[in-house]
Amino acid sequence: MKSKHIIKKAFLLVGFFGVLITSASAQFQQDPVVSPEIHEDGAVTFRIMAATADSVKISGSWMQGWGASEHLEKGEEGVWELTISDLKPDYYIYSYNVDGVRTIDPHNPWVIRDVRNTFSAFILPGEGSKNVQLSGQKKGTIEEVWYSSPTLNMDQRRMKVYLPPNYNESDQDYPVVYLLHGGGGDENAWTELGFANRIMDNLIHSGEAESMIVVMTNGNPNQSSAWHVTPGHEPARESNSPNPMANERFEESLVADVIPYIEENYQVKTGKEYRAVTGLSMGGWQTQKLALKHPDMFDYYGVMSMGIIEETQFGMDARAHLELTNQNIGDLQESGYELYWIACGTDDFLFESVNNMREVLDSHDFDYVYRESGGGHTWDIWRMYLSEFTPMLFQ
Amino acid sequence: MKSKHIIKKAFLLVGFFGVLITSASAQFQQDPVVSPEIHEDGAVTFRIMAATADSVKISGSWMQGWGASEHLEKGEEGVWELTISDLKPDYYIYSYNVDGVRTIDPHNPWVIRDVRNTFSAFILPGEGSKNVQLSGQKKGTIEEVWYSSPTLNMDQRRMKVYLPPNYNESDQDYPVVYLLHGGGGDENAWTELGFANRIMDNLIHSGEAESMIVVMTNGNPNQSSAWHVTPGHEPARESNSPNPMANERFEESLVADVIPYIEENYQVKTGKEYRAVTGLSMGGWQTQKLALKHPDMFDYYGVMSMGIIEETQFGMDARAHLELTNQNIGDLQESGYELYWIACGTDDFLFESVNNMREVLDSHDFDYVYRESGGGHTWDIWRMYLSEFTPMLFQ
């Protein structure tokens, strides 16, 4: 499995006029270490140059359990490496630990952020990862938009808006799905970690899903945008106070600020039959609240990896939520809806909360579709859910 | 200068139902090390937890010369640190070197990429960095757009388009500046490293610049997008072959593919009086070519940190360029233009090439405005140039 081309010949360009090694021209210096290297048989070799290190480990999103890792072996010229041959095609993230220091792969320029931490990223090609492959056909547009949120007392909040392929080509109006992230995430999560844009491009081109607009907001009512863009409200710093994720102000701002903005500024079909909302974890909690408090806004709901918790956690008031359900579920049933979709993995640490929610809903003879998958509370599962949920919309 | 709060109390949240340390809930774990810490007096403390390391160095964009670094000192509990107190307010990037391994700051979630390498980033607030501060007023929109480029035989190429604040609010048409990056860069460079969006927001709100659209293409004719998005054409891998940056096909695609796309799909004023083109380094070379080969397309030119080289380098044919200049400069003079702006820093390794270009232009009595600054071939200078160039446009 070891490649003969582990270390490519370092090639240093001579700058203009022979001025060598300026900061600009040194940028062109070829990295002599290739990592990750994806082999034709699907094996992946990870490498890092760390000549004096005593220990190098890798943690990857394919490993089971937080903190799991594998050791790399030291090879020639100070390059450590590990080849993994049993990965299934998917989008993966990973990091190294060199003598106790967590680091991204310095040889891989693709870096993404998940909550507080940065990771290196790669896609292992194959049938199983076709939903996150870049479409060969016309791709949709992603907009980074700032809008006003009087409900949250913020002049400016940021969101990402996906416009489907050929949006600009006609005056056609489109339905909209509002796609919510989980606790600690932000408006970047569904494109960086969820690749919602690629998933939608592929589903639309294959004819599996209708053309639709996807709106990805920031679901943290105390943030105006991802926290390194607008410093001051970091995701974890405030989590020991009553968690703002559960104060329901975001849900109100979605209805009062976001939806009107989208419907005024884009080519959008209006009315509940053209609106869907779905979210994972915290976003699944918010989706439940939206269904119960605004039953006339959406015809499609997707609750991913979240149910009804039995104890108040993260500032989520379990008893109040149960009361709200019992009180308002009749309005939701009366208003009507096309789809109430619940999805959870059997290894998800919130799996029991979903069982609990289903019992509550069953006791009200509430119609829903239940999708039980393998897997846990992770992005590979949520990408799969998005790929399954959106084809059911607006048909 | 040492903070009493170097190490904040680590705070580990208990997951829902008391299920501890899942991959999801562990994401909320508060990082006990704060880095960078920006003090009220403008000093900046950099830290990294590296308990067993023998040597930790930092390289930052404020240092002179590629490869320059400073040592951090080992302090309590395995945390290394260094405080720097003489930085002027600006947008900076940096990386660490721990026992010979290059790494970003694992405690700072803001990571950006420059060509092949990733860096940690921060803004030191102050008057000098006001152009890259997030505007408190309505911000413009950034679009990530895919367009067709028959000229480059590519069905899909990616670019970023900045739409000024309130673009959606009326049917107003806007002038356009085409903003080109340097060698090794791509369509992300001017937003990630150049913060063109923030610079434009601030200039437009202060009234210094007109409202305008900014189009940021990928100037590498062999790439359809940033190379980690569309693998296969990495910036350095092919640099030992005749460099595609100089084959002039990108310039042709800008005129034949990009400008028509923009003028068909956006609220744009057409005609040369409403078009500007500017670029740094390779983009400055491309700007010169566009002026000489398409003298009827633009009324405003900005050539940053690039002149006429004396020897053929990177596949740029110096003699052919000189011939083109001598042959076509009369057409450019006859066609007319509002501004031909040349800017370079005295420490730039291409400074002599700019002197050379000025001599050639002077020999033709060619009208231009020359802006000589301090500084070298670096992004702080190019951000400054953008802040100076765009207020001169479309007045």
PDB file of N, CA and C in Angstrom, chain A residues 280-312:
ATOM      1  N   LEU A 280     -31.553  19.890  12.575  1.00  0.00           N
ATOM      2  CA  LEU A 280     -30.945  18.789  13.329  1.00  0.00           C
ATOM      3  C   LEU A 280     -30.712  19.235  14.764  1.00  0.00           C
ATOM      4  N   SER A 281     -30.895  18.292  15.690  1.00  0.00           N
ATOM      5  CA  SER A 281     -30.582  18.545  17.092  1.00  0.00           C
ATOM      6  C   SER A 281     -31.270  19.830  17.575  1.00  0.00           C
ATOM      7  N   MET A 282     -30.539  20.855  17.965  1.00  0.00           N
ATOM      8  CA  MET A 282     -31.182  22.108  18.370  1.00  0.00           C
ATOM      9  C   MET A 282     -32.167  22.583  17.306  1.00  0.00           C
ATOM     10  N   GLY A 283     -31.791  22.419  16.025  1.00  0.00           N
ATOM     11  CA  GLY A 283     -32.680  22.835  14.940  1.00  0.00           C
ATOM     12  C   GLY A 283     -33.930  21.963  14.854  1.00  0.00           C
ATOM     13  N   GLY A 284     -33.832  20.721  15.336  1.00  0.00           N
ATOM     14  CA  GLY A 284     -34.996  19.846  15.407  1.00  0.00           C
ATOM     15  C   GLY A 284     -35.933  20.274  16.532  1.00  0.00           C
ATOM     16  N   TRP A 285     -35.349  20.734  17.603  1.00  0.00           N
ATOM     17  CA  TRP A 285     -36.136  21.309  18.711  1.00  0.00           C
ATOM     18  C   TRP A 285     -36.872  22.557  18.217  1.00  0.00           C
ATOM     19  N   GLN A 286     -36.144  23.420  17.491  1.00  0.00           N
ATOM     20  CA  GLN A 286     -36.760  24.649  16.967  1.00  0.00           C
ATOM     21  C   GLN A 286     -37.845  24.326  15.939  1.00  0.00           C
ATOM     22  N   THR A 287     -37.635  23.265  15.163  1.00  0.00           N
ATOM     23  CA  THR A 287     -38.655  22.857  14.188  1.00  0.00           C
ATOM     24  C   THR A 287     -39.942  22.440  14.901  1.00  0.00           C
ATOM     25  N   GLN A 288     -39.796  21.678  15.995  1.00  0.00           N
ATOM     26  CA  GLN A 288     -40.981  21.304  16.775  1.00  0.00           C
ATOM     27  C   GLN A 288     -41.722  22.532  17.287  1.00  0.00           C
ATOM     28  N   LYS A 289     -40.959  23.496  17.807  1.00  0.00           N
ATOM     29  CA  LYS A 289     -41.585  24.714  18.341  1.00  0.00           C
ATOM     30  C   LYS A 289     -42.331  25.469  17.242  1.00  0.00           C
ATOM     31  N   LEU A 290     -41.701  25.554  16.066  1.00  0.00           N
ATOM     32  CA  LEU A 290     -42.333  26.279  14.957  1.00  0.00           C
ATOM     33  C   LEU A 290     -43.643  25.616  14.553  1.00  0.00           C
ATOM     34  N   ALA A 291     -43.658  24.280  14.535  1.00  0.00           N
ATOM     35  CA  ALA A 291     -44.880  23.556  14.181  1.00  0.00           C
ATOM     36  C   ALA A 291     -45.992  23.843  15.183  1.00  0.00           C
ATOM     37  N   LEU A 292     -45.616  23.885  16.461  1.00  0.00           N
ATOM     38  CA  LEU A 292     -46.620  24.044  17.504  1.00  0.00           C
ATOM     39  C   LEU A 292     -47.094  25.492  17.645  1.00  0.00           C
ATOM     40  N   LYS A 293     -46.191  26.433  17.412  1.00  0.00           N
ATOM     41  CA  LYS A 293     -46.543  27.833  17.647  1.00  0.00           C
ATOM     42  C   LYS A 293     -46.983  28.559  16.382  1.00  0.00           C
ATOM     43  N   HIS A 294     -46.593  28.032  15.227  1.00  0.00           N
ATOM     44  CA  HIS A 294     -46.967  28.682  13.961  1.00  0.00           C
ATOM     45  C   HIS A 294     -47.475  27.639  12.980  1.00  0.00           C
ATOM     46  N   PRO A 295     -48.574  26.993  13.325  1.00  0.00           N
ATOM     47  CA  PRO A 295     -49.044  25.856  12.509  1.00  0.00           C
ATOM     48  C   PRO A 295     -49.496  26.258  11.105  1.00  0.00           C
ATOM     49  N   ASP A 296     -49.630  27.553  10.851  1.00  0.00           N
ATOM     50  CA  ASP A 296     -50.084  27.978   9.526  1.00  0.00           C
ATOM     51  C   ASP A 296     -48.943  28.385   8.594  1.00  0.00           C
ATOM     52  N   MET A 297     -47.708  28.203   9.050  1.00  0.00           N
ATOM     53  CA  MET A 297     -46.579  28.706   8.252  1.00  0.00           C
ATOM     54  C   MET A 297     -45.980  27.679   7.297  1.00  0.00           C
ATOM     55  N   PHE A 298     -46.005  26.407   7.673  1.00  0.00           N
ATOM     56  CA  PHE A 298     -45.285  25.390   6.893  1.00  0.00           C
ATOM     57  C   PHE A 298     -46.179  24.180   6.622  1.00  0.00           C
ATOM     58  N   ASP A 299     -45.964  23.569   5.481  1.00  0.00           N
ATOM     59  CA  ASP A 299     -46.647  22.312   5.196  1.00  0.00           C
ATOM     60  C   ASP A 299     -45.734  21.103   5.378  1.00  0.00           C
ATOM     61  N   TYR A 300     -44.432  21.359   5.551  1.00  0.00           N
ATOM     62  CA  TYR A 300     -43.465  20.260   5.642  1.00  0.00           C
ATOM     63  C   TYR A 300     -42.533  20.500   6.824  1.00  0.00           C
ATOM     64  N   TYR A 301     -42.395  19.483   7.651  1.00  0.00           N
ATOM     65  CA  TYR A 301     -41.512  19.559   8.816  1.00  0.00           C
ATOM     66  C   TYR A 301     -40.559  18.366   8.803  1.00  0.00           C
ATOM     67  N   GLY A 302     -39.302  18.635   9.162  1.00  0.00           N
ATOM     68  CA  GLY A 302     -38.341  17.552   9.321  1.00  0.00           C
ATOM     69  C   GLY A 302     -37.614  17.698  10.648  1.00  0.00           C
ATOM     70  N   VAL A 303     -37.825  16.758  11.531  1.00  0.00           N
ATOM     71  CA  VAL A 303     -37.186  16.807  12.851  1.00  0.00           C
ATOM     72  C   VAL A 303     -36.086  15.751  12.862  1.00  0.00           C
ATOM     73  N   MET A 304     -34.841  16.199  12.822  1.00  0.00           N
ATOM     74  CA  MET A 304     -33.706  15.278  12.733  1.00  0.00           C
ATOM     75  C   MET A 304     -32.995  15.193  14.080  1.00  0.00           C
ATOM     76  N   SER A 305     -32.832  13.966  14.565  1.00  0.00           N
ATOM     77  CA  SER A 305     -31.961  13.707  15.721  1.00  0.00           C
ATOM     78  C   SER A 305     -32.350  14.535  16.936  1.00  0.00           C
ATOM     79  N   MET A 306     -33.662  14.630  17.176  1.00  0.00           N
ATOM     80  CA  MET A 306     -34.128  15.386  18.340  1.00  0.00           C
ATOM     81  C   MET A 306     -35.555  14.972  18.652  1.00  0.00           C
ATOM     82  N   GLY A 307     -35.817  14.806  19.939  1.00  0.00           N
ATOM     83  CA  GLY A 307     -37.174  14.468  20.330  1.00  0.00           C
ATOM     84  C   GLY A 307     -37.644  15.367  21.449  1.00  0.00           C
ATOM     85  N   ILE A 308     -38.312  14.748  22.412  1.00  0.00           N
ATOM     86  CA  ILE A 308     -38.727  15.497  23.597  1.00  0.00           C
ATOM     87  C   ILE A 308     -37.896  14.981  24.763  1.00  0.00           C
ATOM     88  N   ILE A 309     -37.095  15.844  25.321  1.00  0.00           N
ATOM     89  CA  ILE A 309     -36.219  15.425  26.417  1.00  0.00           C
ATOM     90  C   ILE A 309     -37.030  15.302  27.696  1.00  0.00           C
ATOM     91  N   GLU A 310     -36.517  14.496  28.602  1.00  0.00           N
ATOM     92  CA  GLU A 310     -37.277  14.250  29.835  1.00  0.00           C
ATOM     93  C   GLU A 310     -36.862  15.152  30.974  1.00  0.00           C
ATOM     94  N   GLU A 311     -35.671  15.704  30.854  1.00  0.00           N
ATOM     95  CA  GLU A 311     -35.235  16.645  31.883  1.00  0.00           C
ATOM     96  C   GLU A 311     -34.822  17.937  31.211  1.00  0.00           C
ATOM     97  N   THR A 312     -34.930  19.030  31.900  1.00  0.00           N
ATOM     98  CA  THR A 312     -34.516  20.307  31.358  1.00  0.00           C
ATOM     99  C   THR A 312     -32.995  20.337  31.228  1.00  0.00           C
TER     100      THR A 312
END
